[in-house]
Each structure stands twice: as C-alpha cells, then as structure tokens.
PDB file of C-alpha atoms in Angstrom:
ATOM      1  CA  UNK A   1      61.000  99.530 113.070  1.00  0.00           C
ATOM      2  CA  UNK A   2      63.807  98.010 110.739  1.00  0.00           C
ATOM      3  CA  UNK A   3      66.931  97.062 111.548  1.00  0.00           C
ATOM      4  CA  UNK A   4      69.985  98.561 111.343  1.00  0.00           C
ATOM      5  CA  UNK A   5      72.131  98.244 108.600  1.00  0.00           C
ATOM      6  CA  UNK A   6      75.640  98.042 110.353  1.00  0.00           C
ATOM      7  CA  UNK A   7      75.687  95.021 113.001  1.00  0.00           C
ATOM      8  CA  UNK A   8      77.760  93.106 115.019  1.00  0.00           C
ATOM      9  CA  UNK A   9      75.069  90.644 116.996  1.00  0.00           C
ATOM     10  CA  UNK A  10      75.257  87.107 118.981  1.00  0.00           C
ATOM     11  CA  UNK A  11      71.737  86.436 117.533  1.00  0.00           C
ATOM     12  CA  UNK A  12      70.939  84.807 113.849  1.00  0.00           C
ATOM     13  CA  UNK A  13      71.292  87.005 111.159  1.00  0.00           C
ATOM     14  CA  UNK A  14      67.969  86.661 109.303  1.00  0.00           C
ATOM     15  CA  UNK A  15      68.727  88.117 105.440  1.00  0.00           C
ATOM     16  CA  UNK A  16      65.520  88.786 104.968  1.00  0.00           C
ATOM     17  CA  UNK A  17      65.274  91.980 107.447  1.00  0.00           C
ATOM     18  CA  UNK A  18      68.726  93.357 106.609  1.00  0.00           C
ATOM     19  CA  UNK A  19      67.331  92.911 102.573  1.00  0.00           C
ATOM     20  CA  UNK A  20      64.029  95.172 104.588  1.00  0.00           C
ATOM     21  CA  UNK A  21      66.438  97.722 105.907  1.00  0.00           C
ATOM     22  CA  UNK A  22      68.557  98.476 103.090  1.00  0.00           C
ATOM     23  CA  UNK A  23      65.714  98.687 100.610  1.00  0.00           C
ATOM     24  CA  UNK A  24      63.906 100.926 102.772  1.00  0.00           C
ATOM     25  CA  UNK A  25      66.814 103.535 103.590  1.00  0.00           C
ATOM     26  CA  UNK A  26      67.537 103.667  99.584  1.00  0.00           C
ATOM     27  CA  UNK A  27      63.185 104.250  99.041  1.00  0.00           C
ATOM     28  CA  UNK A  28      63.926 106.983 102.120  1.00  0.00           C
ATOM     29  CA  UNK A  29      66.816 108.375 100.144  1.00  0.00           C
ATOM     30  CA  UNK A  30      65.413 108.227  96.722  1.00  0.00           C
ATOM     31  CA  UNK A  31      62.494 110.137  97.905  1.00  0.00           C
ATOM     32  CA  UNK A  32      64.403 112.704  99.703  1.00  0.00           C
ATOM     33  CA  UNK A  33      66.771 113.455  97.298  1.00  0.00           C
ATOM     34  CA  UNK A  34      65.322 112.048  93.897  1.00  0.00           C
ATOM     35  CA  UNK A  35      68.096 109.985  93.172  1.00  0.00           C
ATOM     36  CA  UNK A  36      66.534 106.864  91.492  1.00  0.00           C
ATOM     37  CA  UNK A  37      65.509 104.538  93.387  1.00  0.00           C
ATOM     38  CA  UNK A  38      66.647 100.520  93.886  1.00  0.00           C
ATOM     39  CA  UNK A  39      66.277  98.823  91.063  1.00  0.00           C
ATOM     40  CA  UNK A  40      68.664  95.533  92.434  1.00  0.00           C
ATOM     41  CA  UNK A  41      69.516  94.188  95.802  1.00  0.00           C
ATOM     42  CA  UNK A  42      72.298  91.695  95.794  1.00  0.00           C
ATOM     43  CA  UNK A  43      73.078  89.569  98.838  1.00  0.00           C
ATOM     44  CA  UNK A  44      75.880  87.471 100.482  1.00  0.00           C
ATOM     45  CA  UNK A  45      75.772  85.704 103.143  1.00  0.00           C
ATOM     46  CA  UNK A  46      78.866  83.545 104.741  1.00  0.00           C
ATOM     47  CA  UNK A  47      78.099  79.851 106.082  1.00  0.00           C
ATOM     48  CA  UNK A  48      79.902  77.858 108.849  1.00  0.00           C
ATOM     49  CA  UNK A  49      81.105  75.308 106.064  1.00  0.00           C
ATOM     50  CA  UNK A  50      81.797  71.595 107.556  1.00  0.00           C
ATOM     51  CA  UNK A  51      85.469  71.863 106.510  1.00  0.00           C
ATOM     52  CA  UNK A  52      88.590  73.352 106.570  1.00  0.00           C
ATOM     53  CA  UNK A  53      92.059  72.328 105.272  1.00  0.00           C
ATOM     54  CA  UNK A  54      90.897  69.241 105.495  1.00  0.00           C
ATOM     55  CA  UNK A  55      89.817  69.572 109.049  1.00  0.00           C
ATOM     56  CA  UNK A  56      86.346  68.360 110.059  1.00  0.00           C
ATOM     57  CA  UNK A  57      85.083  71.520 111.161  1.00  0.00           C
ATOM     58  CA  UNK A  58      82.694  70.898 114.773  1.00  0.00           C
ATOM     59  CA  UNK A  59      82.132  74.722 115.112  1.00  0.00           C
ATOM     60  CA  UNK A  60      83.224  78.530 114.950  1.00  0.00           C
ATOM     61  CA  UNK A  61      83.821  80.517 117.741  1.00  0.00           C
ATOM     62  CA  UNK A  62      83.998  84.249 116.878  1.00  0.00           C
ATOM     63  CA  UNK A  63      84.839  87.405 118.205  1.00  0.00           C
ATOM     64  CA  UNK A  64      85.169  91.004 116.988  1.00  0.00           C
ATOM     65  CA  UNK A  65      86.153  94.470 118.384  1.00  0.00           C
ATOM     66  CA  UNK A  66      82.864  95.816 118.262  1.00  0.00           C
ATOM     67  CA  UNK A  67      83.415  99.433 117.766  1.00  0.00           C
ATOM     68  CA  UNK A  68      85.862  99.078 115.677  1.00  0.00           C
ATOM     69  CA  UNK A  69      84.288  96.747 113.276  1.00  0.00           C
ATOM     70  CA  UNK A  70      81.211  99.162 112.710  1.00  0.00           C
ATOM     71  CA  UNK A  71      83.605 101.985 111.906  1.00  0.00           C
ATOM     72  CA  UNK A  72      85.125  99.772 109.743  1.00  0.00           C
ATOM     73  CA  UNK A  73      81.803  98.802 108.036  1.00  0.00           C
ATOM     74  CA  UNK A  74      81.390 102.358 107.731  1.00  0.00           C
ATOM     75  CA  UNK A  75      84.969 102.895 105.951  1.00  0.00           C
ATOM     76  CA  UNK A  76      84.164 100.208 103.862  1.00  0.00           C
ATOM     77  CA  UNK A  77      80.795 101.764 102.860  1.00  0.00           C
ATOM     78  CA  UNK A  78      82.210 104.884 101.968  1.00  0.00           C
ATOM     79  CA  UNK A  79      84.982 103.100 100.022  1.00  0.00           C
ATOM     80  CA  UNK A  80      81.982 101.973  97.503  1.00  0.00           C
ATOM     81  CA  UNK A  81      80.153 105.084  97.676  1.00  0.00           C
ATOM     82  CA  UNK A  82      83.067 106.774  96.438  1.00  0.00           C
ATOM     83  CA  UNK A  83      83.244 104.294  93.540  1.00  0.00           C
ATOM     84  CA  UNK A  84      78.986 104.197  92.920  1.00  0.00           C
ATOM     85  CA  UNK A  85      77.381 106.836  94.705  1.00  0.00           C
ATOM     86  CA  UNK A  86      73.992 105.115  94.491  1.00  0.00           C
ATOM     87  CA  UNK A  87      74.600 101.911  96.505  1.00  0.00           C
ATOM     88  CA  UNK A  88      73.033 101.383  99.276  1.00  0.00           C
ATOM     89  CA  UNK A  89      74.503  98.843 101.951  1.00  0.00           C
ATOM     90  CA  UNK A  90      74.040  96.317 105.101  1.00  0.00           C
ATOM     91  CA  UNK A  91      76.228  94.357 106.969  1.00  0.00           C
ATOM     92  CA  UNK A  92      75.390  92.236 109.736  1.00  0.00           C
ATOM     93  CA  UNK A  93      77.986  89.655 111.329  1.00  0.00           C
ATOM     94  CA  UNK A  94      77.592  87.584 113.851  1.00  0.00           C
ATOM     95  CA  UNK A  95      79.625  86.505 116.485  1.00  0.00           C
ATOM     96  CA  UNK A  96      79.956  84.184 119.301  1.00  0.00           C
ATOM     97  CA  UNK A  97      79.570  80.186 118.647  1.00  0.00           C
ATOM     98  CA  UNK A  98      78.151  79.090 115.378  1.00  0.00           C
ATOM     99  CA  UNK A  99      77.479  75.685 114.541  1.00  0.00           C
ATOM    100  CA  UNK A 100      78.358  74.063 110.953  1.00  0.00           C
ATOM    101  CA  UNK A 101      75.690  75.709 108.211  1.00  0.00           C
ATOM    102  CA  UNK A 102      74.736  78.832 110.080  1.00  0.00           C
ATOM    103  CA  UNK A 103      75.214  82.155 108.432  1.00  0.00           C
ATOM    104  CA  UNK A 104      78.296  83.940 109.958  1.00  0.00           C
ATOM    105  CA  UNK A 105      77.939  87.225 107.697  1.00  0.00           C
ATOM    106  CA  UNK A 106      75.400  88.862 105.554  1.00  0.00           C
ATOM    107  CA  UNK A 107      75.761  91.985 102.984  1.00  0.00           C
ATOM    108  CA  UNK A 108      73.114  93.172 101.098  1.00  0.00           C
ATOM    109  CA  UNK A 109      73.810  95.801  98.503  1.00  0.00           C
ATOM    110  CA  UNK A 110      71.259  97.980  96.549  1.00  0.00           C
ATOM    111  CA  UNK A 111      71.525 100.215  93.635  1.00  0.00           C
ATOM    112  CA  UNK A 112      69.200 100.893  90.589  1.00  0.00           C
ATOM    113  CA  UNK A 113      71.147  98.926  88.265  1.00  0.00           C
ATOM    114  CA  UNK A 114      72.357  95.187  88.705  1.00  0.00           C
ATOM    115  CA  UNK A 115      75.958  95.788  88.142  1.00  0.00           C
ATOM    116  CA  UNK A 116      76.768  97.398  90.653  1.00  0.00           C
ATOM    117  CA  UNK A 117      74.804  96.050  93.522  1.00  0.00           C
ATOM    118  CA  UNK A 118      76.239  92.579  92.389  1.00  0.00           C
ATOM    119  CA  UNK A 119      79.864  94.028  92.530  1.00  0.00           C
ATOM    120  CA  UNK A 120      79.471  95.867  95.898  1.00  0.00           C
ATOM    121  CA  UNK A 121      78.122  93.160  97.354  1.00  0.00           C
ATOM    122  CA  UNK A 122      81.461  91.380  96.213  1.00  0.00           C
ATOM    123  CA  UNK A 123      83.341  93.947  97.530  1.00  0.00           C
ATOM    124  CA  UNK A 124      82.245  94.070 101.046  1.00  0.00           C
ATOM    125  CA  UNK A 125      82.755  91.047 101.398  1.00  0.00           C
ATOM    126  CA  UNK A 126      86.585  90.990 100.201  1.00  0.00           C
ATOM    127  CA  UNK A 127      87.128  94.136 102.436  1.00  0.00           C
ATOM    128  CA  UNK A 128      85.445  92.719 105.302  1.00  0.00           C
ATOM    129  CA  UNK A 129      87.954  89.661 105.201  1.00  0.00           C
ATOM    130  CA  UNK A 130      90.767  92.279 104.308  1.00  0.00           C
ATOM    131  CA  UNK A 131      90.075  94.846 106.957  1.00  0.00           C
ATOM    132  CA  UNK A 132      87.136  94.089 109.649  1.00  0.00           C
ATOM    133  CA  UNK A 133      88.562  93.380 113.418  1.00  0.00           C
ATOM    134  CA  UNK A 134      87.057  89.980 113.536  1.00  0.00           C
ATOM    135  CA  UNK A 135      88.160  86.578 114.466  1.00  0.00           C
ATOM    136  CA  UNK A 136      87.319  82.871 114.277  1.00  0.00           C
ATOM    137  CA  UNK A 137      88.318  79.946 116.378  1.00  0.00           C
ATOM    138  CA  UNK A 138      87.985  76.708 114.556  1.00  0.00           C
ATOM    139  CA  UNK A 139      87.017  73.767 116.743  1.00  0.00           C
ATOM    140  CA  UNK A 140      87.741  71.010 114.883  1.00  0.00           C
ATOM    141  CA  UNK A 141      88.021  67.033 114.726  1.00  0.00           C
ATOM    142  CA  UNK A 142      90.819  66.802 116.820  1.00  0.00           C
ATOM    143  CA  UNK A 143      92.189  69.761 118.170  1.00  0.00           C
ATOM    144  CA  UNK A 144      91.188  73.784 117.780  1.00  0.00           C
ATOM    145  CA  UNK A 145      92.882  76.673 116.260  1.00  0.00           C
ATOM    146  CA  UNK A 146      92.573  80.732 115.883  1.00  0.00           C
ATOM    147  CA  UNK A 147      92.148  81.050 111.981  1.00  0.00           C
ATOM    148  CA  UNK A 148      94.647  84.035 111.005  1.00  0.00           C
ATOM    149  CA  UNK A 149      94.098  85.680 107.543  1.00  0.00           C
ATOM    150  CA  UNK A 150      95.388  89.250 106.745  1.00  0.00           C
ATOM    151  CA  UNK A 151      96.976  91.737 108.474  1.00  0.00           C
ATOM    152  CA  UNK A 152      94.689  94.108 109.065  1.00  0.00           C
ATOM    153  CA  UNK A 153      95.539  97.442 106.962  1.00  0.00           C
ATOM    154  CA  UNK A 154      92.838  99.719 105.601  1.00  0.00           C
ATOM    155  CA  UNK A 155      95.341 102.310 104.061  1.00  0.00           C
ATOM    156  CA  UNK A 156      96.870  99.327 101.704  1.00  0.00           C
ATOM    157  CA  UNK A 157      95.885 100.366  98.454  1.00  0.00           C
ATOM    158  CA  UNK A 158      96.767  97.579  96.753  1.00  0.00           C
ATOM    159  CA  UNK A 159      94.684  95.260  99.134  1.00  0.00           C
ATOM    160  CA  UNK A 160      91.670  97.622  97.908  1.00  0.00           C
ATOM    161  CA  UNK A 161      92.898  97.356  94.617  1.00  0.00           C
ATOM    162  CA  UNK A 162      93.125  93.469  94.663  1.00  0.00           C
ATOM    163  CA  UNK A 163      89.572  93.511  95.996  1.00  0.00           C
ATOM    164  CA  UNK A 164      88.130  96.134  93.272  1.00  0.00           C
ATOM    165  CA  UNK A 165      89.621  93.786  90.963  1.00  0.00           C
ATOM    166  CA  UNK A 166      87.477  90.380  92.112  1.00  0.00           C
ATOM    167  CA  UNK A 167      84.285  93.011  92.678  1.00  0.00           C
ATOM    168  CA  UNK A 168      84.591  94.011  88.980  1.00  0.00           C
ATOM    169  CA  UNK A 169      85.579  90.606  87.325  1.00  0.00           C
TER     170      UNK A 169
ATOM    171  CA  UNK B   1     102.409 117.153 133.202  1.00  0.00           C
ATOM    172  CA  UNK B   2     102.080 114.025 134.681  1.00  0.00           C
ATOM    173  CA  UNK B   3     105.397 111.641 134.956  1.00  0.00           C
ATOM    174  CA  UNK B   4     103.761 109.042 133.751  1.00  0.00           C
ATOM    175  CA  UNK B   5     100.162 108.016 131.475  1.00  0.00           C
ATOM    176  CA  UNK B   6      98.118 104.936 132.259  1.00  0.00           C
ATOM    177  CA  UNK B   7      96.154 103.647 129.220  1.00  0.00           C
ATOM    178  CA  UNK B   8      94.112 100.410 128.802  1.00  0.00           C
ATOM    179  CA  UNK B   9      95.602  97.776 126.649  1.00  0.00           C
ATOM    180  CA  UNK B  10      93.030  95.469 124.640  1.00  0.00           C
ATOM    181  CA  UNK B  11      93.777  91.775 123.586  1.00  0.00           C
ATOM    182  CA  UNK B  12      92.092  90.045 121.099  1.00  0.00           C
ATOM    183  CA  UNK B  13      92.023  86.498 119.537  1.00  0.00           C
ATOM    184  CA  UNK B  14      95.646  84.351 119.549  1.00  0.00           C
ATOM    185  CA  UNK B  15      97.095  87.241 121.383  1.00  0.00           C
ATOM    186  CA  UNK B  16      94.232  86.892 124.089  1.00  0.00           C
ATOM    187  CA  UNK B  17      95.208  83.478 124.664  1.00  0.00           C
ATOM    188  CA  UNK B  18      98.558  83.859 124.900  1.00  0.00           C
ATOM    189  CA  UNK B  19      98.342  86.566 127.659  1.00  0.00           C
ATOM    190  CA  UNK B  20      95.225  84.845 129.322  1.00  0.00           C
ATOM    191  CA  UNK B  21      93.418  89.117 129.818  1.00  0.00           C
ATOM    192  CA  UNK B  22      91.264  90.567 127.518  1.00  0.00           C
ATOM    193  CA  UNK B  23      92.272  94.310 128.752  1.00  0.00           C
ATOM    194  CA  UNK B  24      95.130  95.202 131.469  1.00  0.00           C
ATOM    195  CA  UNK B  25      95.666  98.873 132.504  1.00  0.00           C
ATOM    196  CA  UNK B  26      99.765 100.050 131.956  1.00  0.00           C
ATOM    197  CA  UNK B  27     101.649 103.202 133.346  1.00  0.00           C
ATOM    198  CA  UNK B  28     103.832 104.071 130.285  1.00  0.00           C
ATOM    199  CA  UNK B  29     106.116 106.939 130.663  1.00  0.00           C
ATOM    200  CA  UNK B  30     104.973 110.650 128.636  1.00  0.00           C
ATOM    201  CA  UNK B  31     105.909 110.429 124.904  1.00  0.00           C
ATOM    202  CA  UNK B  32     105.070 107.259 124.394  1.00  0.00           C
ATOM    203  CA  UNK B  33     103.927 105.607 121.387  1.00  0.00           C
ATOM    204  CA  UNK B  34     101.940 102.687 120.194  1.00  0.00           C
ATOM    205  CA  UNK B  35     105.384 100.759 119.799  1.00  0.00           C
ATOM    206  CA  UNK B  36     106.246 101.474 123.341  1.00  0.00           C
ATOM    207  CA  UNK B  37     103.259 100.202 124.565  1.00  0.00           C
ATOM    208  CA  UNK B  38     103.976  97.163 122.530  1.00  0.00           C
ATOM    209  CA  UNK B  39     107.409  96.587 123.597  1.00  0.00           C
ATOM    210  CA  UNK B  40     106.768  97.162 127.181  1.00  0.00           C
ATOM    211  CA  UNK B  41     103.453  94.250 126.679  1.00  0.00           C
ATOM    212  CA  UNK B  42     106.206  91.867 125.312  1.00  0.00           C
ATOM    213  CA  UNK B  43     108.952  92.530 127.995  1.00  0.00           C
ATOM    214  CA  UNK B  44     106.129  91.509 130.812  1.00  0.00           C
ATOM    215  CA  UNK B  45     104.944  88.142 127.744  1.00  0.00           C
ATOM    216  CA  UNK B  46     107.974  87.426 125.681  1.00  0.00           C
ATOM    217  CA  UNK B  47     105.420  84.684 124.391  1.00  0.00           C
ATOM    218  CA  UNK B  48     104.027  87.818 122.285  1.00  0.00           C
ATOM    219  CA  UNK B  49     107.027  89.032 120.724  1.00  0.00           C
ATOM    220  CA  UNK B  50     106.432  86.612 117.758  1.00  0.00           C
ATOM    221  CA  UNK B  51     103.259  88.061 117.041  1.00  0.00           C
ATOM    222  CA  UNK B  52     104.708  91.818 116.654  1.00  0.00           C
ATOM    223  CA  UNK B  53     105.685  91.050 112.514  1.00  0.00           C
ATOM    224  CA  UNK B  54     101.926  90.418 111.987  1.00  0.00           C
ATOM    225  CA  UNK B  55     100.211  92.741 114.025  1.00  0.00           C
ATOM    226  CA  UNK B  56      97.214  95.682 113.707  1.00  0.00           C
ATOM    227  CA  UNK B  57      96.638  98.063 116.233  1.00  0.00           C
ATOM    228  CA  UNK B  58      93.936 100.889 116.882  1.00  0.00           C
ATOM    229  CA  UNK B  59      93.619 103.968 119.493  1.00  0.00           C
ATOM    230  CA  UNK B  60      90.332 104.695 120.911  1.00  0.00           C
ATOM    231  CA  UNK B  61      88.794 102.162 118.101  1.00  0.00           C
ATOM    232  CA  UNK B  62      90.712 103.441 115.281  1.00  0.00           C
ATOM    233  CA  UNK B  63      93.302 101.622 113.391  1.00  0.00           C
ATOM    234  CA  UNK B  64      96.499 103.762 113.543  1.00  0.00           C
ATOM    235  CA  UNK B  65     100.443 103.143 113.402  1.00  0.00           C
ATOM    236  CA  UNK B  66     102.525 102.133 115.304  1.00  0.00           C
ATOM    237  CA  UNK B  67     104.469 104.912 115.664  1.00  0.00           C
ATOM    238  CA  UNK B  68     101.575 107.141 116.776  1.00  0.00           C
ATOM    239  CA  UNK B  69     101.826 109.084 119.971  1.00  0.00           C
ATOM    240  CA  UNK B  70      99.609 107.666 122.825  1.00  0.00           C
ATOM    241  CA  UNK B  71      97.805 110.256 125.334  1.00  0.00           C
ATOM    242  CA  UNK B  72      96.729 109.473 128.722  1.00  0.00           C
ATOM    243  CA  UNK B  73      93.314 107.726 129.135  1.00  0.00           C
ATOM    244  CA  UNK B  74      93.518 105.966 125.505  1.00  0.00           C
ATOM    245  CA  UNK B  75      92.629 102.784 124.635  1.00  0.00           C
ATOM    246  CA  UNK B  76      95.552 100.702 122.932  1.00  0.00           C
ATOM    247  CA  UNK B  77      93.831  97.830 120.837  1.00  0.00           C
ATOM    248  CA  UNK B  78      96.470  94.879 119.376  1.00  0.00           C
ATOM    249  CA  UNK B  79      95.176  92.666 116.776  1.00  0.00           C
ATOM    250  CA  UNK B  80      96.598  89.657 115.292  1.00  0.00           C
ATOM    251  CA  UNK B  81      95.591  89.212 111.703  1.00  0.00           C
ATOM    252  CA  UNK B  82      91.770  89.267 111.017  1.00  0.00           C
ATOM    253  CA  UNK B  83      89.879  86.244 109.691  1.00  0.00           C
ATOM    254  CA  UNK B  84      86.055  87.717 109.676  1.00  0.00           C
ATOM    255  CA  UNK B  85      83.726  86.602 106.885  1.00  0.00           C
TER     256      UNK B  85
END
C-alpha cells in the first residue's frame, strides 16, 4: 500500500516512498486514461541547515495547520496542473522537532518530459514557502525565535507570478 | 436568530505565544466578520494588535478575508506570516 501523496507527518519523510507513490498514481493514470506515462521524476527535499543569519542553528521546531496545509497542497497542485496537465505530484512535510540535517520537506514531481517535472518541482516548493500554513521555531545558540516569511496570500498573483518565474528560469 | 454566535478562534505560531491558547471559544455579536473577531481578540491581548498588518486568516480551514462574514459554529484561524519549507 503506498503512501499518500499529500502529508503533513511527525515521522521522517523517507523520499524514496513518496518518489513510489507519485510514480505509481501517474502509471495508474497513464493506464486509465492513456496519457503518456512518466518519463521524469524530479525531487526536492528541504534540510534543517546548521545556520541561520548567522545563528548557530541547535534545532527546528515546526508546526502547521493541518487541514489547511493539505488543501493548500492541493491548490498548489492544481496551480501546476493548470500550467502542465501531465505532472504528477507529492508533498510530504514534516513537523514537530527536527534536528540539524534532517529533511523538513519533500516534493517529488513527475511528468513524461524533464522540463517540466524539474520546474514543478521548483514551483512547489516556492509556493509552499509563499502560501502553506506552516511554521518554524529556530532554537538557536543563544536564544530562540519564530522564523516569519510571507504573508500568507494564495490569491496574490504576482507572488505566483514571481514563483512561475524562478520555476521556469 | 440568535443574539449572539460563538465560534472557535485558532492561534498559531508567534501569535500562540503571545496569547499562551492554541484555540479559545468567543460570543461575537450576529453580523460579524473576520475583522470583528480580530478586533475583539486584540481588545482582550493588546500584545496582538501589532501582529494585525501581517496577518492571514482562514474559516473552517480556508484562507478568506478579512472582511468575510462569520456564521455561528465556524472556526476562525489567525496566522502570522508562514515560514514552511
């Protein structure tokens, strides 16, 4: 039984069965609709990096709106689909504490051609830092902090835009 | 109608912290909106009031605006800004 594709999970995030999943929903669409099947899978996959502003980074602490995040994963999806129909996606994140060098997100994005699993995997990942209800505490050498990046707005084009833009450089 | 709604307020992250409850359950009067909910949340922590220049929120687990009409029963989410990834 594979995984699902859309996750928010305390456990490790192990790339190799979300790569599973998403290669075996495209085979399960390919053969039900005769789309072509995957021909790429691109990955990404976040670390806990050992610093930050030049902090020395002891560990992450993070937290999502769970419901939330997996509609937003689904947005997100359908934000690519829209742009390449044939791209089939995963994204697991992880929260509570992660230590330095554990993998806090993965994507995995597959499509027949290289192109564009390469640049939806890119995507994702901009919209997920853009968009996804998802936090991090940084515990740090010193002292800890809530790291605070966008404001959250899925109807801001030009956030989309700006992320289409890095996906397609 | 009723005189007044109760709906359950979610706190995430920073904002969290600064009101020490992760959900609190608020009688707001009929007609009100997400921004009511807000203001009233800041009257009882004027600690949060920074926080309402960068803020999301979401009903039932859907982003929405602020000036979108809240019904008895609903969940109002406020998030400060997101750093997932």
């Amino acid at each position: 039984m594979a995984v699902s594709r859309f996750t928010i999970t305390r456990e490790p995030l192990i790339l190799r069965a979300l790569v599973e999943a998403v290669l075996e929903a495209h085979h399960d669409d390919a053969r039900a609709t005769g789309r072509p099947s995957p021909g790429a899978a691109a990955s990404f996959v976040g670390l806990v990096r050992n610093e930050n502003a030049g902090r020395r980074v002891l560990y992450l602490e993070y937290e999502a709106y769970e419901p939330l995040a997996l509609a937003v994963f689904e947005r997100i999806t359908n934000e690519v689909n829209k742009r390449w129909p044939e791209v089939v996606l995963g994204i697991h994140h992880r929260i509570g504490r992660l230590d330095v060098g554990q993998p806090s997100v993965a994507i995995v994005a597959s499509s027949p051609h290289r192109a564009e699993a390469s640049g939806a995997c890119r995507y994702v990942i901009e919209r997920v830092k853009q968009i996804a209800p998802i936090w991090k505490r940084e515990v740090f050498d010193g002292g800890e902090t809530w790291i605070e990046g966008a404001v959250a707005d899925p109807e801001d084009e030009a956030a989309a835009a700006e992320a289409w833009r890095r996906a397609c450089a | 109608m009723a005189a007044s709604m109760r709906v359950t307020v979610r706190l995430f992250a920073r904002l969290r912290d600064v009101v020490g409850e992760t959900e609190l359950v608020r009688e707001i009067p009929p007609d009100a909106t997400v921004a009511d909910v807000w203001q009233a949340l800041a009257v009882e922590w004027p600690a949060v009031a920074a926080y309402g220049a960068s803020l999301s929120c979401a009903v039932n687990a859907d982003y929405a605006r602020m000036t979108a009409r809240v019904e008895d029963g609903d969940e109002v989410a406020f998030l400060p800004p997101v750093s997932g990834g």
